[in-house]
Coordinates of C-alpha atoms in Angstrom, one line a residue:
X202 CA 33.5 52.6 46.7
X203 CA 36.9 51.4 45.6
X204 CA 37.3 47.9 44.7
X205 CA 40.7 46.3 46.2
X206 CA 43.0 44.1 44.0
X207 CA 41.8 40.9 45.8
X208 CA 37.8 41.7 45.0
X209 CA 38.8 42.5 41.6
X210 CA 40.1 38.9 41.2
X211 CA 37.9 37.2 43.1
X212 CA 34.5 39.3 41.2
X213 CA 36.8 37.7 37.7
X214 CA 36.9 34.4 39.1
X215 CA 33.3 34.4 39.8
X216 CA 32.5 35.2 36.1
X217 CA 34.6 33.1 34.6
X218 CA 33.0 29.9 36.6
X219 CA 29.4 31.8 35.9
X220 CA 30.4 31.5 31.9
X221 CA 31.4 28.4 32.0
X222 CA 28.6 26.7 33.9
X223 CA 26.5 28.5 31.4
X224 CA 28.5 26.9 29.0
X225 CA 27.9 23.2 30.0
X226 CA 24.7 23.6 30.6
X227 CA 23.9 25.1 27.3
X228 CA 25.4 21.9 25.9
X229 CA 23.6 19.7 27.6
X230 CA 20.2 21.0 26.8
X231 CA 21.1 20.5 22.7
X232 CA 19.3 17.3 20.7
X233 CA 21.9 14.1 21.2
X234 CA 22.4 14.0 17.7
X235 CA 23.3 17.6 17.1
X236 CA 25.9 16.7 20.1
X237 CA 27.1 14.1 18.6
X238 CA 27.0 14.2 14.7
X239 CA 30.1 13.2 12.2
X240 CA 32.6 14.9 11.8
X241 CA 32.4 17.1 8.0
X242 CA 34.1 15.9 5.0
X243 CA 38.4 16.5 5.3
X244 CA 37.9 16.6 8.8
X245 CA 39.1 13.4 11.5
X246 CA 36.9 10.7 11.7
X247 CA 35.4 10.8 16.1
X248 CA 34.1 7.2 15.8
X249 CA 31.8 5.4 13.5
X250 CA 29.3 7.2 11.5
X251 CA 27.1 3.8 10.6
X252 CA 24.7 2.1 13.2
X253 CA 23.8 -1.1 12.9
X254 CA 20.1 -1.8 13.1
X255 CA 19.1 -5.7 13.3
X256 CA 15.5 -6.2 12.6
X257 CA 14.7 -8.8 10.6
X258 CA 15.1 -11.9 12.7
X259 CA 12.7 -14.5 14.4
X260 CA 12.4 -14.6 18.5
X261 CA 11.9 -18.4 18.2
X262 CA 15.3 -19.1 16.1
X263 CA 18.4 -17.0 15.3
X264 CA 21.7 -15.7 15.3
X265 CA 21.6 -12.3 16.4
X266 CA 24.0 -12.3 19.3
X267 CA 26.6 -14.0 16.4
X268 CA 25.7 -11.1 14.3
X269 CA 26.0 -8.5 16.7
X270 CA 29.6 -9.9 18.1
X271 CA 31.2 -10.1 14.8
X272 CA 30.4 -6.2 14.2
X273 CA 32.0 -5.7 18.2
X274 CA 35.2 -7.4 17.0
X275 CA 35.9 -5.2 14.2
X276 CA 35.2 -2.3 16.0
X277 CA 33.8 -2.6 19.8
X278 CA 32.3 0.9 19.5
X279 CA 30.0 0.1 17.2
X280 CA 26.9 1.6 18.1
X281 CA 24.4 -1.5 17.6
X282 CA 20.4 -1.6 18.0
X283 CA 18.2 -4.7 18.0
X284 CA 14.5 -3.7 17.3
X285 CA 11.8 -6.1 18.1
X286 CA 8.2 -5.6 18.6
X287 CA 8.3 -6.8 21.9
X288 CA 10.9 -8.3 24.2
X289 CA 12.2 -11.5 22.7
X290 CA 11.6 -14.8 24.2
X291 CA 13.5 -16.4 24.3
X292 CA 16.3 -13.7 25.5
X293 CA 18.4 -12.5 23.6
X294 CA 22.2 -13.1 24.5
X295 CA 23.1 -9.5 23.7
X296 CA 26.4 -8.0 25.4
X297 CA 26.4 -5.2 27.9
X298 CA 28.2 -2.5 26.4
X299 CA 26.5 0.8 26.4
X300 CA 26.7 1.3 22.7
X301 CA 24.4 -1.9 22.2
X302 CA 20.8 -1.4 22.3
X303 CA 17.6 -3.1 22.3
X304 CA 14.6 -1.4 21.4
X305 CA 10.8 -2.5 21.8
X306 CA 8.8 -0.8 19.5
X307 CA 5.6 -1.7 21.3
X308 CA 4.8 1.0 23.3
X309 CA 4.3 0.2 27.3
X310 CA 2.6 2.0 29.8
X311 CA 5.6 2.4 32.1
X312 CA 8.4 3.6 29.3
X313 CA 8.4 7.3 27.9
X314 CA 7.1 7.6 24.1
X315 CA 11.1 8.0 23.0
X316 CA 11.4 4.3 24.3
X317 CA 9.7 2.7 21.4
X318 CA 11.3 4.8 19.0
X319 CA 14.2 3.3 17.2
X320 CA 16.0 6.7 16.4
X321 CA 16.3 7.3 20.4
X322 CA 19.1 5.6 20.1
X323 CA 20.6 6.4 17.1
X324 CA 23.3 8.6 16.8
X325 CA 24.8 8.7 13.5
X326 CA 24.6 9.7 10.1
X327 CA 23.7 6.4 8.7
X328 CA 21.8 3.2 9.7
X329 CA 22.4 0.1 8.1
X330 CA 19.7 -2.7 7.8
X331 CA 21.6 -6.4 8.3
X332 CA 19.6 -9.4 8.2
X333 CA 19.8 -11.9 10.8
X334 CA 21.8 -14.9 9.4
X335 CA 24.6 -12.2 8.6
X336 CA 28.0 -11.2 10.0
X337 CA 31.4 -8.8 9.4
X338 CA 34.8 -9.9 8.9
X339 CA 36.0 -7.0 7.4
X340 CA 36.7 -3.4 8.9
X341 CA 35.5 -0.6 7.6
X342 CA 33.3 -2.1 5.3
X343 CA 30.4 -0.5 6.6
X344 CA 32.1 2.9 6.3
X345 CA 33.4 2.7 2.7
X346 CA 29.7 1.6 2.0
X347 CA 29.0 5.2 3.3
X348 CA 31.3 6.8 1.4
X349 CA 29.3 5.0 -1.7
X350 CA 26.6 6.8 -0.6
X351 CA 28.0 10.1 0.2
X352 CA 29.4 10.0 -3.6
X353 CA 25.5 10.4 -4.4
X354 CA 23.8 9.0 -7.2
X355 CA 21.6 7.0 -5.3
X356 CA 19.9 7.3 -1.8
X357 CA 20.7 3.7 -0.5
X358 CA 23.2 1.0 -1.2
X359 CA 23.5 -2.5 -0.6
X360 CA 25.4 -5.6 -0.2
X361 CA 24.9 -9.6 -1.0
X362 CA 24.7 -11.4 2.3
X363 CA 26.3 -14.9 1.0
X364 CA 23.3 -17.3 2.5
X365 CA 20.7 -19.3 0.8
X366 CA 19.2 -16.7 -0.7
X367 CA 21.3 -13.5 -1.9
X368 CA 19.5 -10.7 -3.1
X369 CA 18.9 -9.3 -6.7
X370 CA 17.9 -6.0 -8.3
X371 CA 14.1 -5.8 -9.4
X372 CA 12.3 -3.0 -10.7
X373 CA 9.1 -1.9 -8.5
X374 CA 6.1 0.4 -9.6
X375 CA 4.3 1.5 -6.7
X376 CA 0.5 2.8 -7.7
X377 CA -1.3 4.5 -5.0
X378 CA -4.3 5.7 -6.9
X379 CA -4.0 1.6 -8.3
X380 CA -3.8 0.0 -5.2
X381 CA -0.8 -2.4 -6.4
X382 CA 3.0 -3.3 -7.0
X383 CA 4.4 -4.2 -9.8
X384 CA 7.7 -6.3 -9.9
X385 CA 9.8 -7.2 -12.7
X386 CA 13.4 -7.9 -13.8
X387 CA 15.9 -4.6 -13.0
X388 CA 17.1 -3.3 -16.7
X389 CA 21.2 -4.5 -17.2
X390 CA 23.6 -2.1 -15.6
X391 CA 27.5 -2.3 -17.0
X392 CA 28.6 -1.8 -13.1
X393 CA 27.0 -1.6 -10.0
X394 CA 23.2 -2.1 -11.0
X395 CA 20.6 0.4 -10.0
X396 CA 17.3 -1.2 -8.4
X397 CA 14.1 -0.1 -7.0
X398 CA 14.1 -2.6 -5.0
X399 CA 15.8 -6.1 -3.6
X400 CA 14.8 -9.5 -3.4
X401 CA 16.6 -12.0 -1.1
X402 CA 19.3 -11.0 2.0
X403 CA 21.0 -7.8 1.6
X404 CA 23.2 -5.3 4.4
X405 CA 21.5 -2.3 3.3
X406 CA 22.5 1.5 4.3
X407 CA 20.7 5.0 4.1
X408 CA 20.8 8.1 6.1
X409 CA 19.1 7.7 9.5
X410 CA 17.4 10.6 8.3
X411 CA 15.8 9.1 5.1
X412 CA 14.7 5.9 7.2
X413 CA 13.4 7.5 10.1
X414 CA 11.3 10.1 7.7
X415 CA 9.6 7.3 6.1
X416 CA 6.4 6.2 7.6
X417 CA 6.6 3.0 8.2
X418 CA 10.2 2.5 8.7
X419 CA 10.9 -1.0 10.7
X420 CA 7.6 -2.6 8.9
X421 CA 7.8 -6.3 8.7
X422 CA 9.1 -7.7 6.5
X423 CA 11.7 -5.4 6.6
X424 CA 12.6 -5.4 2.9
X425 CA 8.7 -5.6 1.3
X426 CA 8.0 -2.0 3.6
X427 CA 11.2 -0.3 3.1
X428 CA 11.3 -0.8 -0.5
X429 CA 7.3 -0.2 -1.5
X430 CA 7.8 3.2 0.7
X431 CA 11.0 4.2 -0.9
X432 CA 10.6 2.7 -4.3
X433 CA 7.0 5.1 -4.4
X434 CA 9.6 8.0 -3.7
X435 CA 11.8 7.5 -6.2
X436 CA 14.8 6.2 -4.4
X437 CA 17.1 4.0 -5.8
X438 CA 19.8 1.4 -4.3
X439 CA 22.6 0.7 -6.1
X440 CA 23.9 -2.8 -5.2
X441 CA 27.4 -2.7 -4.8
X442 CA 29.9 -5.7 -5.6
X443 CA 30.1 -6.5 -1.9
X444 CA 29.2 -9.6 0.2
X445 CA 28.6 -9.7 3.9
X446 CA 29.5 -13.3 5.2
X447 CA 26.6 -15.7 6.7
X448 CA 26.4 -16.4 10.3
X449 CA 28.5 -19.6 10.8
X450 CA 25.3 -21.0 12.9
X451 CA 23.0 -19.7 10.9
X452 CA 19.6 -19.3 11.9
X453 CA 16.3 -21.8 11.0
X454 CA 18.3 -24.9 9.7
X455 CA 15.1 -27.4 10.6
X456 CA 12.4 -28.2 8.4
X457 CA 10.0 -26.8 11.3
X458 CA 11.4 -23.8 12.2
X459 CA 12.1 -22.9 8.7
X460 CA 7.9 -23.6 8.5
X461 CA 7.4 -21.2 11.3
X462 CA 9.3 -18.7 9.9
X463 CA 7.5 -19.0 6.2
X464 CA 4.0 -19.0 7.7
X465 CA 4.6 -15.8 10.1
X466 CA 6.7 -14.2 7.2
X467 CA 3.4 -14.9 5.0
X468 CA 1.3 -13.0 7.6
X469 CA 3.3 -10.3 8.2
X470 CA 3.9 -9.5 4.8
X471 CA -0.2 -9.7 3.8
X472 CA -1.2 -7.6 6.8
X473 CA 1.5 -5.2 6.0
X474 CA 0.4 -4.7 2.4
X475 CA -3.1 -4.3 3.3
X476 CA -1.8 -1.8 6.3
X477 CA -0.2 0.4 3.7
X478 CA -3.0 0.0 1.1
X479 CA -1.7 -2.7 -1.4
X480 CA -4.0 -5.0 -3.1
X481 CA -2.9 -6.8 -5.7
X482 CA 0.9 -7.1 -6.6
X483 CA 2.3 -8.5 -10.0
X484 CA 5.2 -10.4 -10.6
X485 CA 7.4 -11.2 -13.8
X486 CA 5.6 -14.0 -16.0
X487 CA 1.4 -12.3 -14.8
X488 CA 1.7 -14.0 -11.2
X489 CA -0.4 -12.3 -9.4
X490 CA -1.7 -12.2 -5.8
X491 CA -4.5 -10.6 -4.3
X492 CA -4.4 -9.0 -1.0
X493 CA -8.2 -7.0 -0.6
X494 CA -12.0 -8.3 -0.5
X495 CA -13.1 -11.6 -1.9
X496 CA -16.6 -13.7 -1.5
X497 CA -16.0 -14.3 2.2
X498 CA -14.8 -11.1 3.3
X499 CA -16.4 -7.2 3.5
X500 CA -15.7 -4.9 0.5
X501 CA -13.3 -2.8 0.6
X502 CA -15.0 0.6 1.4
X503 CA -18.0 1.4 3.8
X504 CA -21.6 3.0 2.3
X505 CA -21.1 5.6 -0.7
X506 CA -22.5 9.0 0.3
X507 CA -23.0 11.5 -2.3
X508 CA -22.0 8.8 -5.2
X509 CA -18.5 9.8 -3.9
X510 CA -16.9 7.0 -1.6
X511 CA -14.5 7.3 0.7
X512 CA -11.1 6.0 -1.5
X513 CA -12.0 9.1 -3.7
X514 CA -11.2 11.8 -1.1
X515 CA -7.8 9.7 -0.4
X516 CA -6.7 10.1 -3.7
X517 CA -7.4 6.6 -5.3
X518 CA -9.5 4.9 -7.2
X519 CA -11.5 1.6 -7.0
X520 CA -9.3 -0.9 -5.7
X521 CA -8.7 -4.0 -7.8
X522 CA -9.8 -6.3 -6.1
X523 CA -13.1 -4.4 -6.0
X524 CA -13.0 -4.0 -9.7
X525 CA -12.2 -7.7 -9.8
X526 CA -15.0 -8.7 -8.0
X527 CA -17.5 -6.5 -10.1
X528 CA -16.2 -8.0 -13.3
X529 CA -17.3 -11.3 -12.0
X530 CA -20.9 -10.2 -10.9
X531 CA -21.5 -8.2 -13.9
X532 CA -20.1 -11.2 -16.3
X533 CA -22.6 -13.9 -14.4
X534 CA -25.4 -11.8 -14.2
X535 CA -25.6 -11.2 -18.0
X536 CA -25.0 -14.5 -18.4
X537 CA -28.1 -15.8 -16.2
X538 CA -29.9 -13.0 -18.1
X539 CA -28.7 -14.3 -22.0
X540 CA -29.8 -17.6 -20.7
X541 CA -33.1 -16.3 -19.7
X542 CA -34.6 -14.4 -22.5
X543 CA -34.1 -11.3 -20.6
X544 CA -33.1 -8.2 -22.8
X545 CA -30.7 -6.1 -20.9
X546 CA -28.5 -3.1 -22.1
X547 CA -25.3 -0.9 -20.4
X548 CA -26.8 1.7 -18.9
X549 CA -25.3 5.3 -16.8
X550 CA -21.8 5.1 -16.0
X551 CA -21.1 1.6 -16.9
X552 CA -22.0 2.2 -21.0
X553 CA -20.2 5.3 -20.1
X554 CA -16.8 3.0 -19.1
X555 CA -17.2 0.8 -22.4
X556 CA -17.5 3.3 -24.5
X557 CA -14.6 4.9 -22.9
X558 CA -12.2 2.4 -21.7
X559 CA -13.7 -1.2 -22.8
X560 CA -14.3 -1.7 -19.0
X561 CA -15.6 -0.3 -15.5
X562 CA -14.5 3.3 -15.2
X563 CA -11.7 3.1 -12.6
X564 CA -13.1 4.8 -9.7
X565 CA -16.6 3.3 -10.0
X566 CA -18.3 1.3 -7.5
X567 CA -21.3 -0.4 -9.1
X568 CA -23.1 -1.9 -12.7
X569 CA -25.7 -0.5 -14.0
X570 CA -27.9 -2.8 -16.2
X571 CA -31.5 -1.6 -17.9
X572 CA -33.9 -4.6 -18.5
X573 CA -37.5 -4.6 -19.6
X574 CA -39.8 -5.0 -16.9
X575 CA -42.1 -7.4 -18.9
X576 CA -38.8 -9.6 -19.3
X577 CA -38.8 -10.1 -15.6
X578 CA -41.1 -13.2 -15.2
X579 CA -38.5 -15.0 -17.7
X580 CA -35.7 -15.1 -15.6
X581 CA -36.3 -17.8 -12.1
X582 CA -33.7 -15.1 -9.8
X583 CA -36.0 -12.3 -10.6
X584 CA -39.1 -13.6 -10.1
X585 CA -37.6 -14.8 -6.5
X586 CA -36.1 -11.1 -6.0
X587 CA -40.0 -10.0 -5.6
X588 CA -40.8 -12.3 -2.8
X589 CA -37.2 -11.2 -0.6
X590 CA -33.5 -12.0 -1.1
X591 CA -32.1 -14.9 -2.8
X592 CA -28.6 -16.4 -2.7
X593 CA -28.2 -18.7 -5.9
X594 CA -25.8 -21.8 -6.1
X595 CA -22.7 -19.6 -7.4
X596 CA -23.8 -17.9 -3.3
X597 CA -24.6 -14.3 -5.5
X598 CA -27.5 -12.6 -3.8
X599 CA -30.6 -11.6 -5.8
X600 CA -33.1 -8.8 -4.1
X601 CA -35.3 -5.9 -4.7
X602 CA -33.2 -2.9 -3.7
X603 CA -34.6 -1.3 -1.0
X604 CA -34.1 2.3 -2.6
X605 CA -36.8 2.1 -4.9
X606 CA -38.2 -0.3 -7.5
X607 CA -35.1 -2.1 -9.6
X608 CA -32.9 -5.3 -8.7
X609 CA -29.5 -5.7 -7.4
X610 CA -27.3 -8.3 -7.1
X611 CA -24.3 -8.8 -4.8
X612 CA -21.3 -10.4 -4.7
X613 CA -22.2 -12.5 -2.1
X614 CA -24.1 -12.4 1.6
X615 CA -20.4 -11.0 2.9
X616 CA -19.4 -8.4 0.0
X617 CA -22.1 -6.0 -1.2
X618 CA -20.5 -4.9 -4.3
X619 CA -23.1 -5.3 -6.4
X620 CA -24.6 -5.0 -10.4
X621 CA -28.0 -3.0 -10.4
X622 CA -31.1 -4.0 -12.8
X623 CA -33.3 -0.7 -13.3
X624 CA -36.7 -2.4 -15.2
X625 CA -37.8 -0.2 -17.9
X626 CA -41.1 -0.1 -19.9
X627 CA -42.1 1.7 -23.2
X628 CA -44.7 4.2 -23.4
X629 CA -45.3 6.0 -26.6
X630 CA -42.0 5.4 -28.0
X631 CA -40.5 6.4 -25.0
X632 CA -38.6 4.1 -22.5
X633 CA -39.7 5.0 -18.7
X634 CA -39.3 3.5 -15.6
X635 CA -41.2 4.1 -12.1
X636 CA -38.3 4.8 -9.6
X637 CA -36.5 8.1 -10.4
X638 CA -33.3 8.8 -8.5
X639 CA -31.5 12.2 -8.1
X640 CA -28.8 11.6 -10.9
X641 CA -28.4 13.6 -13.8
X642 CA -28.1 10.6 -16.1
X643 CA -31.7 9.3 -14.8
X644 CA -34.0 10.5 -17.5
X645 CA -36.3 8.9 -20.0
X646 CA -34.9 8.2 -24.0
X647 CA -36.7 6.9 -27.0
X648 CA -36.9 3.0 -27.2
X649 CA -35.5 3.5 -31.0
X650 CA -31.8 3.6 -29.2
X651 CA -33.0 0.0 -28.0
X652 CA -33.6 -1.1 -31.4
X653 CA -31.4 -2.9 -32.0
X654 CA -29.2 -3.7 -29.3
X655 CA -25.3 -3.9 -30.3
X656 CA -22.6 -6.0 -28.6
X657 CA -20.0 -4.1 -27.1
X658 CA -16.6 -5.2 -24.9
X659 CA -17.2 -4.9 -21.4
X660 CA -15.5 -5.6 -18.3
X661 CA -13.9 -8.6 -20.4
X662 CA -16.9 -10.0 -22.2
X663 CA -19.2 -8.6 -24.9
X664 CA -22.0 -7.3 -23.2
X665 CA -25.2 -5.6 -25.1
X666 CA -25.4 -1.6 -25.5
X667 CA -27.9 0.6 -27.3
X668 CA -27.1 1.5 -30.7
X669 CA -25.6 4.8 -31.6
X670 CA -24.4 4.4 -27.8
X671 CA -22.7 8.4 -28.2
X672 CA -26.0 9.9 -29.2
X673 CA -27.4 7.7 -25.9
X674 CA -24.5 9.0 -23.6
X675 CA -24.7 12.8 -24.9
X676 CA -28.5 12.9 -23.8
X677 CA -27.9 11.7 -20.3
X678 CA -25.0 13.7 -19.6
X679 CA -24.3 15.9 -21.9
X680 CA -22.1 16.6 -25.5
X681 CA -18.2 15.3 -25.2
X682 CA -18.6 13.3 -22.2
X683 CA -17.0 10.2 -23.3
X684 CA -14.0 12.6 -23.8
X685 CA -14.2 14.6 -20.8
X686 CA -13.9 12.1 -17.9
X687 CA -15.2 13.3 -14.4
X688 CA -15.9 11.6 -11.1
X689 CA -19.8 11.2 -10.2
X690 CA -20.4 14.2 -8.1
X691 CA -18.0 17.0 -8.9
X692 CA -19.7 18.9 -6.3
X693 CA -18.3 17.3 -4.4
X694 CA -15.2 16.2 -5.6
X695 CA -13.7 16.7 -8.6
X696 CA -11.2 14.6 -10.7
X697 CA -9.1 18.0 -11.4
X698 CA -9.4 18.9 -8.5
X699 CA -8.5 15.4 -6.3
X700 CA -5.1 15.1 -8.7

């Protein structure tokens, strides 16, 4: 069958409007961002390449609408997003443009999952993080902070907001396997200093990418989170010479609200560190603070199975307040003991950690004390211990372990850390005990080691240790051991193998 001129054009015209359907819908189904990414380098600019992303501001009191204006009148396509954890109250005067967003982080049960994700809605190639109590009066500043960054040498940048409290560059050593944070004082830089991290109000930028990849990315308070997570990755931000004006109303100018803000600020930032697995951070001049276990609270970890807990298998050690805490114990109970006629001696894994590092190994979780049985009836704590548990004046609890026949003593009636007393006994020459547990270390030894004892440092006191401690250590666990470090069950787990 012959096809006329008229079907001919008509069959073309059909394919051509088939194609391009196919076309449009094929663009429609691609990501947003791959739809809408910057142009390349050399190429014309489309529209702005930064969002701004305002986090970092108190429901009760700001100037976020201020904020979020000033960036409209330089450019009023300035793709903007207010995150909050949930909706502020009260509202926020935001404008109704389409490229101004704000986002609840909160999930709710009637909003998709993408809802309480902040990089639904953005767009661009780079965020930038401004405080409240900030504003722009320049254009373009936000881009020619991105070309800073596209320049390399460092994977954020920042600029002084001009308020109460402008930022500076600190150094920051994050320690996983240590539990901590250490700040301190940014080495001298002839230009634009390189930090690890900022202190004080700062418009900070970075790749949406690099934010959004981080694991806790909006984290209150904004600048503790964001600098711990990138600070542990070995990002750096490079302050530039730049200042961001303040908000001419700024936010939290009463004594009250400025209160408010401190106390929640305090909260947020402890439960944060404690979220991500800090526990003590250090300052410049030895401040420290402390955010784990004390007296009143839990310890840190649940039982120990296998003599391997749990913080092992994540890849750190004891934490420090933990360690902390078992300094104390072990430094009181010795004391009470001195004080009591009661000959005691480092024993297992803690002579093991003097001998080795002048304290607790790092990734233990108990003392271990030997004492001579017959010494027992000296000291008033032990002699309650046989009856049932007794809390002292200092609240330390004293009891018969329930795992065989030796003492323990805990922290308190809240934390069971604890120090354990394993009674010993001679019996021709040889130093014995009646409860045997399944440890490699747990054997008998002649009482000659015993005779005499020997101070040595401990846990931060001098604490007393069998002579010849090395010939001691080599026949409970074998030659080179104070040398060859190892975690308790390498059965288990292994300290080559956890690194």
């Amino acid at each position: 069958m012959r096809l006329t001129r008229c079907q001919a054009a008509l069959a073309a015209a059909i394919t051509v409007n088939l194609l391009v359907l196919f076309y449009v819908s094929w663009l429609q189904q691609q990501p947003r961002n791959a739809r809408t990414r910057g142009p390349r380098r050399g190429t014309a600019a489309a529209g702005p390449h930064v969002t701004v992303l305002v986090r970092e501001f108190e429901a009760f009191d700001n100037a976020v609408p201020e904020l979020v204006d000033s960036f409209l009148q330089q450019d009023p396509a300035q793709p903007v997003v207010v995150a909050a954890d949930v909706l502020p109250y009260p509202p926020l005067a935001l404008p109704r443009v389409p490229n101004v967003h704000l986002a609840l982080l909160q999930p709710a049960l009637d909003q998709p999952a993408a809802a309480s994700r902040p990089e639904t809605y953005v767009a661009t190639e780079f965020v930038a993080l401004v405080p409240d109590g900030a504003r722009a009066e320049t254009p373009g500043r936000l881009e020619r902070m991105a070309e800073v960054l596209r320049a390399g040498g460092a994977r954020l940048v920042a600029a002084r907001v001009a308020s109460a409290n402008p930022a500076r560059c600190l150094a920051l050593n994050v320690s996983l396997r240590e539990w901590s944070a250490r700040y301190g004082p940014a080495p001298p830089a002839p230009s634009a200093p390189r930090c690890d991290a900022l202190e004080g109000d700062a418009v900070v930028l970075l790749r949406a990418r690099d934010l959004f990849n981080l694991s806790a990315p909006l984290a209150r308070p904004l600048g503790t989170g964001l600098f711990l997570q990138t600070a542990l990755r070995g990002w750096a931000v490079q302050l530039l010479d730049v200042t961001f004006p303040a908000a001419r109303q700024p936010p939290l100018t009463t004594a009250h609200a400025r209160w408010k803000a401190e106390r929640e600020g305090r909260a947020r930032r402890a439960a944060l560190l404690r979220a991500l697995g800090i526990r003590l951070v250090s300052w410049e001049g030895g401040r420290l603070e402390w955010f784990g276990c004390s007296k009143e609270t839990p310890r840190c970890f649940g039982t120990v199975v296998g003599d391997t807990p749990s913080y092992l298998y994540e890849g750190r050690w004891t934490p420090p307040c933990c360690l902390r805490a078992l300094r104390e114990t072990a430094r009181y109970v010795v004391g009470v003991l001195e004080a009591a006629g009661v000959r005691y001696w480092l024993e297992g894994g803690s002579l093991l950690g003097a001998a080795r590092h002048g304290d607790i190994i790092p990734w233990d979780y108990d003392v271990d004390l030997g004492i001579y049985l017959e010494d027992v009836g000296n000291c008033e704590q032990l002699r309650g211990a046989e009856a049932g548990s007794v809390v002292d004046e200092r609240g330390f609890v004293w009891e018969k372990a329930i795992e065989g026949d030796f003492f323990r003593v805990q922290y308190s009636e809240s934390n069971h850390l604890h120090v354990d007393l394993w009674p010993f006994y001679p019996r021709n020459g040889v130093m014995t005990k009646d409860t045997w547990l399944d440890h490699r270390q747990d054997v008998e030894f002649p009482e000659h080691f015993l005779q005499p004892l020997v101070p040595l440092p401990f846990a931060g006191f001098m604490a007393q240790a069998p002579n010849n401690y090395r010939r001691f250590l080599e026949l409970k666990f074998g030659p080179g051991v104070i040398e060859s470090p190892e975690y308790p069950n390498p059965a288990l787990l292994s300290l080559a193998g956890s690194s």
